Amino acid sequence: MIENINLGKYTEPSYQETLNRSGWVEYGKDNLFPNYLIDLYNSSAVHHALVDSIAYMIYGQGIQLTGEAQLQIEAWGLNEEIRKACLDLKLQGGYYLQVSYSLDRSYIKSVEHIPFEYIRAGAMQENGTVPYYYHCLDWENYRKVGVTPICSFDVKKKNDHPVQILAVKPFSIGAIYYPKPDYMGSINWIEIDKQVAIYHNNNLNNGMAPSMAIHWKNGVPPKEERRQIRQDIERQMTGAHNAGKFFMTFPDGSDQAPSIETFALSQASEQSQFLSEKSTAKIMIDHRETT
């Protein structure tokens, strides 16, 4: 008897927007979709290089003005903040700036970029505006870290709210509160590129051993015992992190000694090469790069 073993099921990450009881709109099923995008950025060499190069081209030579306007840009250090914002614009689809007024509220004292993953939008009013945004350094542990509401950018409210958030969110189809990056269509392919790298890395760590099946020939265990063995194997073998490991079957046979069947590594290498080339091509297309 052969037990079919599910070696892991990929679930596409959720980017749904959900208003919770605390007043902010969660981004993704676990409210960590921006962090997931950062993880993809750090895990895929192709995607990482494209995001960096395109963000660099968006920034260009920064803001170049003349006279007092340029002096003000330099006083704020705005070019450096815009450089950071351009990376968020490409990676996350939008960016946030913190605008701070002087003590007498007569002028803007500073403009600073805030990492996109730190901000969540508040509930939208009937006129379509978002009056407050919420800042947290770690949304996964927001109860411990704390959340700070910050007024949305509005010059009329500067007396009561000297620190405000300016949200830059290009239009995204199907989105209300959060913009979507322009490479959304290739996220699954970026994930494949990431997993291929993890697979090869772990295959090396496991001694380049090819995958194999162990066939136990001492009879078929009870159903509950087979189920337990299957669960144990699934916990050990799920995903690319367990490249080079094995699985087991329970055939009926008179020979009590188990047999070991190895799988050809060349087939895995060919499949891996195909996936790598295919994912690279798809990622480049979605980033609108042709070479």
Short mmCIF file of C-alpha atoms in Angstrom, two decimals:
data_model
loop_
_atom_site.label_atom_id
_atom_site.label_comp_id
_atom_site.label_asym_id
_atom_site.label_seq_id
_atom_site.Cartn_x
_atom_site.Cartn_y
_atom_site.Cartn_z
CA MET A 1 0.00 0.00 0.00
CA ILE A 2 1.30 3.45 -0.94
CA GLU A 3 0.42 6.52 1.08
CA ASN A 4 0.07 9.68 -1.01
CA ILE A 5 1.95 12.42 0.79
CA ASN A 6 1.20 16.08 0.24
CA LEU A 7 4.60 17.80 0.29
CA GLY A 8 3.19 21.25 0.84
CA LYS A 9 0.55 23.44 -0.71
CA TYR A 10 1.33 26.97 -1.86
CA THR A 11 -1.26 29.53 -0.90
CA GLU A 12 -1.19 32.85 -2.71
CA PRO A 13 -0.76 35.67 -0.17
CA SER A 14 -3.79 37.80 0.54
CA TYR A 15 -3.74 41.55 -0.02
CA GLN A 16 -7.33 42.19 1.06
CA GLU A 17 -8.23 45.37 2.94
CA THR A 18 -10.19 44.85 6.17
CA LEU A 19 -11.35 47.51 8.63
CA ASN A 20 -10.88 46.25 12.20
CA ARG A 21 -12.41 47.35 15.48
CA SER A 22 -9.41 49.47 16.43
CA GLY A 23 -10.02 51.88 13.56
CA TRP A 24 -7.31 51.03 11.06
CA VAL A 25 -7.55 49.03 7.85
CA GLU A 26 -5.57 45.81 7.86
CA TYR A 27 -3.56 45.08 4.72
CA GLY A 28 -3.55 41.39 3.92
CA LYS A 29 -4.95 38.44 5.86
CA ASP A 30 -2.36 38.87 8.62
CA ASN A 31 -1.98 42.65 8.16
CA LEU A 32 1.59 42.07 6.97
CA PHE A 33 1.37 42.22 3.19
CA PRO A 34 3.93 45.08 2.95
CA ASN A 35 6.38 42.92 4.92
CA TYR A 36 5.73 40.04 2.53
CA LEU A 37 6.68 42.29 -0.40
CA ILE A 38 9.89 43.21 1.42
CA ASP A 39 10.64 39.51 1.93
CA LEU A 40 10.23 38.87 -1.80
CA TYR A 41 12.50 41.84 -2.51
CA ASN A 42 15.19 40.40 -0.25
CA SER A 43 14.80 36.81 -1.50
CA SER A 44 14.75 37.07 -5.30
CA ALA A 45 17.93 38.30 -6.99
CA VAL A 46 16.14 39.15 -10.26
CA HIS A 47 13.30 41.02 -8.57
CA HIS A 48 15.67 42.82 -6.20
CA ALA A 49 17.87 44.09 -9.03
CA LEU A 50 14.88 45.27 -11.08
CA VAL A 51 13.28 47.12 -8.15
CA ASP A 52 16.56 48.86 -7.28
CA SER A 53 17.38 49.88 -10.85
CA ILE A 54 13.86 51.13 -11.63
CA ALA A 55 13.67 53.06 -8.33
CA TYR A 56 17.03 54.66 -9.23
CA MET A 57 15.64 55.70 -12.61
CA ILE A 58 12.48 57.12 -11.02
CA TYR A 59 14.61 59.26 -8.74
CA GLY A 60 16.85 60.44 -11.57
CA GLN A 61 18.71 63.55 -10.39
CA GLY A 62 16.25 64.31 -7.64
CA ILE A 63 14.51 67.66 -7.26
CA GLN A 64 16.40 70.42 -9.02
CA LEU A 65 15.07 73.95 -8.45
CA THR A 66 16.60 77.44 -8.33
CA GLY A 67 16.99 80.24 -5.80
CA GLU A 68 15.26 80.07 -2.42
CA ALA A 69 13.22 77.05 -3.41
CA GLN A 70 16.36 74.98 -3.88
CA LEU A 71 17.72 76.24 -0.55
CA GLN A 72 14.52 75.06 1.12
CA ILE A 73 14.84 71.64 -0.52
CA GLU A 74 18.38 71.39 0.81
CA ALA A 75 17.34 72.60 4.28
CA TRP A 76 14.76 69.84 4.48
CA GLY A 77 17.16 67.28 3.05
CA LEU A 78 14.25 66.42 0.79
CA ASN A 79 16.25 64.77 -1.98
CA GLU A 80 17.41 62.02 0.36
CA GLU A 81 13.85 61.50 1.60
CA ILE A 82 12.55 61.37 -1.97
CA ARG A 83 15.22 58.80 -2.83
CA LYS A 84 13.79 56.54 -0.11
CA ALA A 85 10.24 57.29 -1.24
CA CYS A 86 11.09 56.22 -4.80
CA LEU A 87 12.11 52.78 -3.54
CA ASP A 88 8.81 52.45 -1.66
CA LEU A 89 6.95 53.69 -4.73
CA LYS A 90 8.39 50.89 -6.83
CA LEU A 91 8.34 48.17 -4.16
CA GLN A 92 5.03 48.94 -2.42
CA GLY A 93 3.20 51.01 -5.06
CA GLY A 94 3.13 54.21 -2.99
CA TYR A 95 4.83 56.05 -0.13
CA TYR A 96 4.26 58.19 2.97
CA LEU A 97 5.87 61.45 4.06
CA GLN A 98 5.72 62.92 7.55
CA VAL A 99 5.22 66.69 7.46
CA SER A 100 6.15 68.61 10.64
CA TYR A 101 5.32 72.29 11.24
CA SER A 102 7.27 74.83 13.28
CA LEU A 103 6.26 75.69 16.85
CA ASP A 104 4.34 78.77 15.70
CA ARG A 105 2.88 76.78 12.77
CA SER A 106 4.09 79.46 10.34
CA TYR A 107 6.13 77.15 8.14
CA ILE A 108 6.94 73.50 7.45
CA LYS A 109 9.95 72.55 9.53
CA SER A 110 10.71 69.17 7.99
CA VAL A 111 9.53 66.55 5.52
CA GLU A 112 10.60 62.98 6.20
CA HIS A 113 9.97 59.66 4.51
CA ILE A 114 8.26 56.99 6.64
CA PRO A 115 8.71 53.35 5.59
CA PHE A 116 5.51 52.10 3.95
CA GLU A 117 5.30 49.02 6.17
CA TYR A 118 4.96 51.19 9.30
CA ILE A 119 1.69 52.85 8.23
CA ARG A 120 -1.91 51.66 8.06
CA ALA A 121 -4.82 53.77 6.85
CA GLY A 122 -7.75 54.73 9.04
CA ALA A 123 -11.41 54.39 8.08
CA MET A 124 -12.51 56.49 5.12
CA GLN A 125 -15.10 59.23 5.56
CA GLU A 126 -18.16 59.68 3.37
CA ASN A 127 -16.35 62.30 1.27
CA GLY A 128 -13.67 59.75 0.39
CA THR A 129 -10.89 61.17 2.58
CA VAL A 130 -8.89 59.32 5.22
CA PRO A 131 -8.62 61.61 8.28
CA TYR A 132 -6.04 59.55 10.18
CA TYR A 133 -3.22 57.15 9.54
CA TYR A 134 -1.76 54.78 12.14
CA HIS A 135 1.97 54.33 12.76
CA CYS A 136 3.55 51.23 14.29
CA LEU A 137 7.13 49.96 14.11
CA ASP A 138 6.05 46.32 14.27
CA TRP A 139 2.48 45.47 13.24
CA GLU A 140 2.98 41.82 14.05
CA ASN A 141 3.38 42.83 17.71
CA TYR A 142 1.39 46.05 17.70
CA ARG A 143 -0.16 45.42 21.11
CA LYS A 144 3.28 45.33 22.68
CA VAL A 145 4.90 48.06 20.58
CA GLY A 146 1.95 50.45 20.46
CA VAL A 147 0.12 52.28 17.67
CA THR A 148 0.10 56.06 17.15
CA PRO A 149 -2.67 57.82 15.17
CA ILE A 150 -1.39 60.68 12.99
CA CYS A 151 -3.55 63.23 11.21
CA SER A 152 -3.68 63.10 7.42
CA PHE A 153 -2.01 66.04 5.65
CA ASP A 154 -4.27 69.08 5.86
CA VAL A 155 -2.89 72.60 6.21
CA LYS A 156 -6.13 73.73 7.86
CA LYS A 157 -5.47 71.38 10.77
CA LYS A 158 -1.85 72.36 11.41
CA ASN A 159 -2.65 74.20 14.66
CA ASP A 160 -4.10 71.11 16.32
CA HIS A 161 -1.94 68.62 14.46
CA PRO A 162 1.63 69.89 13.91
CA VAL A 163 2.71 66.45 12.65
CA GLN A 164 0.82 65.04 9.66
CA ILE A 165 1.04 62.21 7.14
CA LEU A 166 1.06 62.86 3.41
CA ALA A 167 0.02 59.68 1.59
CA VAL A 168 0.99 59.30 -2.07
CA LYS A 169 -1.12 56.48 -3.50
CA PRO A 170 -1.41 56.11 -7.28
CA PHE A 171 -4.68 54.63 -8.48
CA SER A 172 -4.87 50.82 -8.29
CA ILE A 173 -7.72 48.80 -9.73
CA GLY A 174 -9.73 47.09 -7.01
CA ALA A 175 -7.93 48.92 -4.19
CA ILE A 176 -9.44 51.51 -1.86
CA TYR A 177 -6.92 52.22 0.87
CA TYR A 178 -3.60 50.81 -0.34
CA PRO A 179 -1.88 51.07 -3.71
CA LYS A 180 -0.64 47.93 -5.42
CA PRO A 181 2.84 47.64 -6.98
CA ASP A 182 2.98 47.39 -10.75
CA TYR A 183 4.50 43.90 -10.61
CA MET A 184 1.54 42.30 -8.82
CA GLY A 185 0.94 39.96 -11.76
CA SER A 186 4.32 38.28 -11.26
CA ILE A 187 4.29 37.74 -7.48
CA ASN A 188 3.80 33.99 -7.91
CA TRP A 189 6.78 33.88 -10.28
CA ILE A 190 8.90 35.90 -7.84
CA GLU A 191 7.95 33.35 -5.20
CA ILE A 192 9.11 30.56 -7.52
CA ASP A 193 12.45 32.31 -8.07
CA LYS A 194 12.82 32.58 -4.31
CA GLN A 195 11.93 28.91 -3.71
CA VAL A 196 14.30 27.66 -6.43
CA ALA A 197 17.18 29.42 -4.67
CA ILE A 198 16.11 27.96 -1.31
CA TYR A 199 15.85 24.50 -2.87
CA HIS A 200 19.41 24.54 -4.21
CA ASN A 201 20.78 26.02 -1.00
CA ASN A 202 19.18 23.33 1.12
CA ASN A 203 20.13 20.62 -1.32
CA LEU A 204 23.76 21.62 -0.78
CA ASN A 205 23.27 21.70 3.00
CA ASN A 206 21.79 18.18 2.83
CA GLY A 207 24.86 16.85 1.06
CA MET A 208 23.46 16.95 -2.51
CA ALA A 209 21.57 13.72 -1.75
CA PRO A 210 18.89 12.94 -4.33
CA SER A 211 15.29 12.54 -3.19
CA MET A 212 14.37 8.95 -2.39
CA ALA A 213 11.49 6.72 -1.32
CA ILE A 214 11.68 4.16 1.47
CA HIS A 215 9.37 1.17 0.97
CA TRP A 216 8.62 -0.65 4.22
CA LYS A 217 7.88 -4.33 3.60
CA ASN A 218 6.73 -5.51 7.01
CA GLY A 219 3.05 -5.16 6.27
CA VAL A 220 0.59 -2.32 6.30
CA PRO A 221 0.25 -0.55 9.69
CA PRO A 222 -3.18 0.44 11.01
CA LYS A 223 -4.75 3.48 9.40
CA GLU A 224 -4.18 5.72 12.42
CA GLU A 225 -0.51 4.76 12.57
CA ARG A 226 -0.08 5.46 8.84
CA ARG A 227 -1.76 8.81 9.31
CA GLN A 228 0.61 9.70 12.14
CA ILE A 229 3.65 8.66 10.12
CA ARG A 230 2.39 10.69 7.15
CA GLN A 231 1.93 13.78 9.34
CA ASP A 232 5.42 13.41 10.75
CA ILE A 233 6.87 13.22 7.26
CA GLU A 234 4.87 16.20 6.04
CA ARG A 235 6.21 18.33 8.87
CA GLN A 236 9.76 17.40 7.85
CA MET A 237 9.41 17.62 4.08
CA THR A 238 7.17 20.59 3.28
CA GLY A 239 8.61 23.06 0.78
CA ALA A 240 12.00 23.79 -0.71
CA HIS A 241 13.68 23.86 2.71
CA ASN A 242 13.84 20.05 2.72
CA ALA A 243 15.47 19.42 -0.67
CA GLY A 244 17.34 16.11 -0.77
CA LYS A 245 15.21 14.31 1.84
CA PHE A 246 13.00 11.23 1.47
CA PHE A 247 9.49 9.85 1.89
CA MET A 248 8.13 6.40 2.81
CA THR A 249 5.58 3.89 1.49
CA PHE A 250 4.11 0.70 2.97
CA PRO A 251 3.87 -2.00 0.25
CA ASP A 252 2.73 -5.53 1.06
CA GLY A 253 5.65 -7.89 0.77
CA SER A 254 7.24 -10.93 2.40
CA ASP A 255 10.69 -9.41 2.68
CA GLN A 256 10.94 -7.57 6.00
CA ALA A 257 13.87 -5.39 4.99
CA PRO A 258 13.00 -1.98 3.60
CA SER A 259 14.14 -1.02 0.10
CA ILE A 260 15.37 2.40 -0.93
CA GLU A 261 14.59 3.88 -4.34
CA THR A 262 16.51 6.96 -5.45
CA PHE A 263 15.16 9.49 -7.93
CA ALA A 264 17.24 10.83 -10.77
CA LEU A 265 18.74 14.18 -9.78
CA SER A 266 19.06 15.24 -13.43
CA GLN A 267 15.29 15.51 -13.76
CA ALA A 268 15.09 17.78 -10.73
CA SER A 269 17.94 19.91 -12.11
CA GLU A 270 16.25 20.23 -15.50
CA GLN A 271 12.96 21.21 -13.88
CA SER A 272 14.74 23.69 -11.63
CA GLN A 273 16.51 25.27 -14.62
CA PHE A 274 13.22 25.53 -16.50
CA LEU A 275 11.50 27.20 -13.54
CA SER A 276 14.40 29.59 -13.04
CA GLU A 277 14.44 30.70 -16.67
CA LYS A 278 10.65 30.92 -16.87
CA SER A 279 10.33 32.93 -13.66
CA THR A 280 13.07 35.33 -14.74
CA ALA A 281 11.30 35.98 -18.04
CA LYS A 282 7.91 36.50 -16.37
CA ILE A 283 9.32 38.81 -13.69
CA MET A 284 11.06 40.94 -16.31
CA ILE A 285 7.89 41.19 -18.40
CA ASP A 286 5.82 42.36 -15.44
CA HIS A 287 8.46 44.96 -14.59
CA ARG A 288 8.29 46.00 -18.26
CA GLU A 289 11.95 45.21 -18.85
CA THR A 290 12.85 43.44 -22.07
CA THR A 291 16.58 42.77 -21.59
#
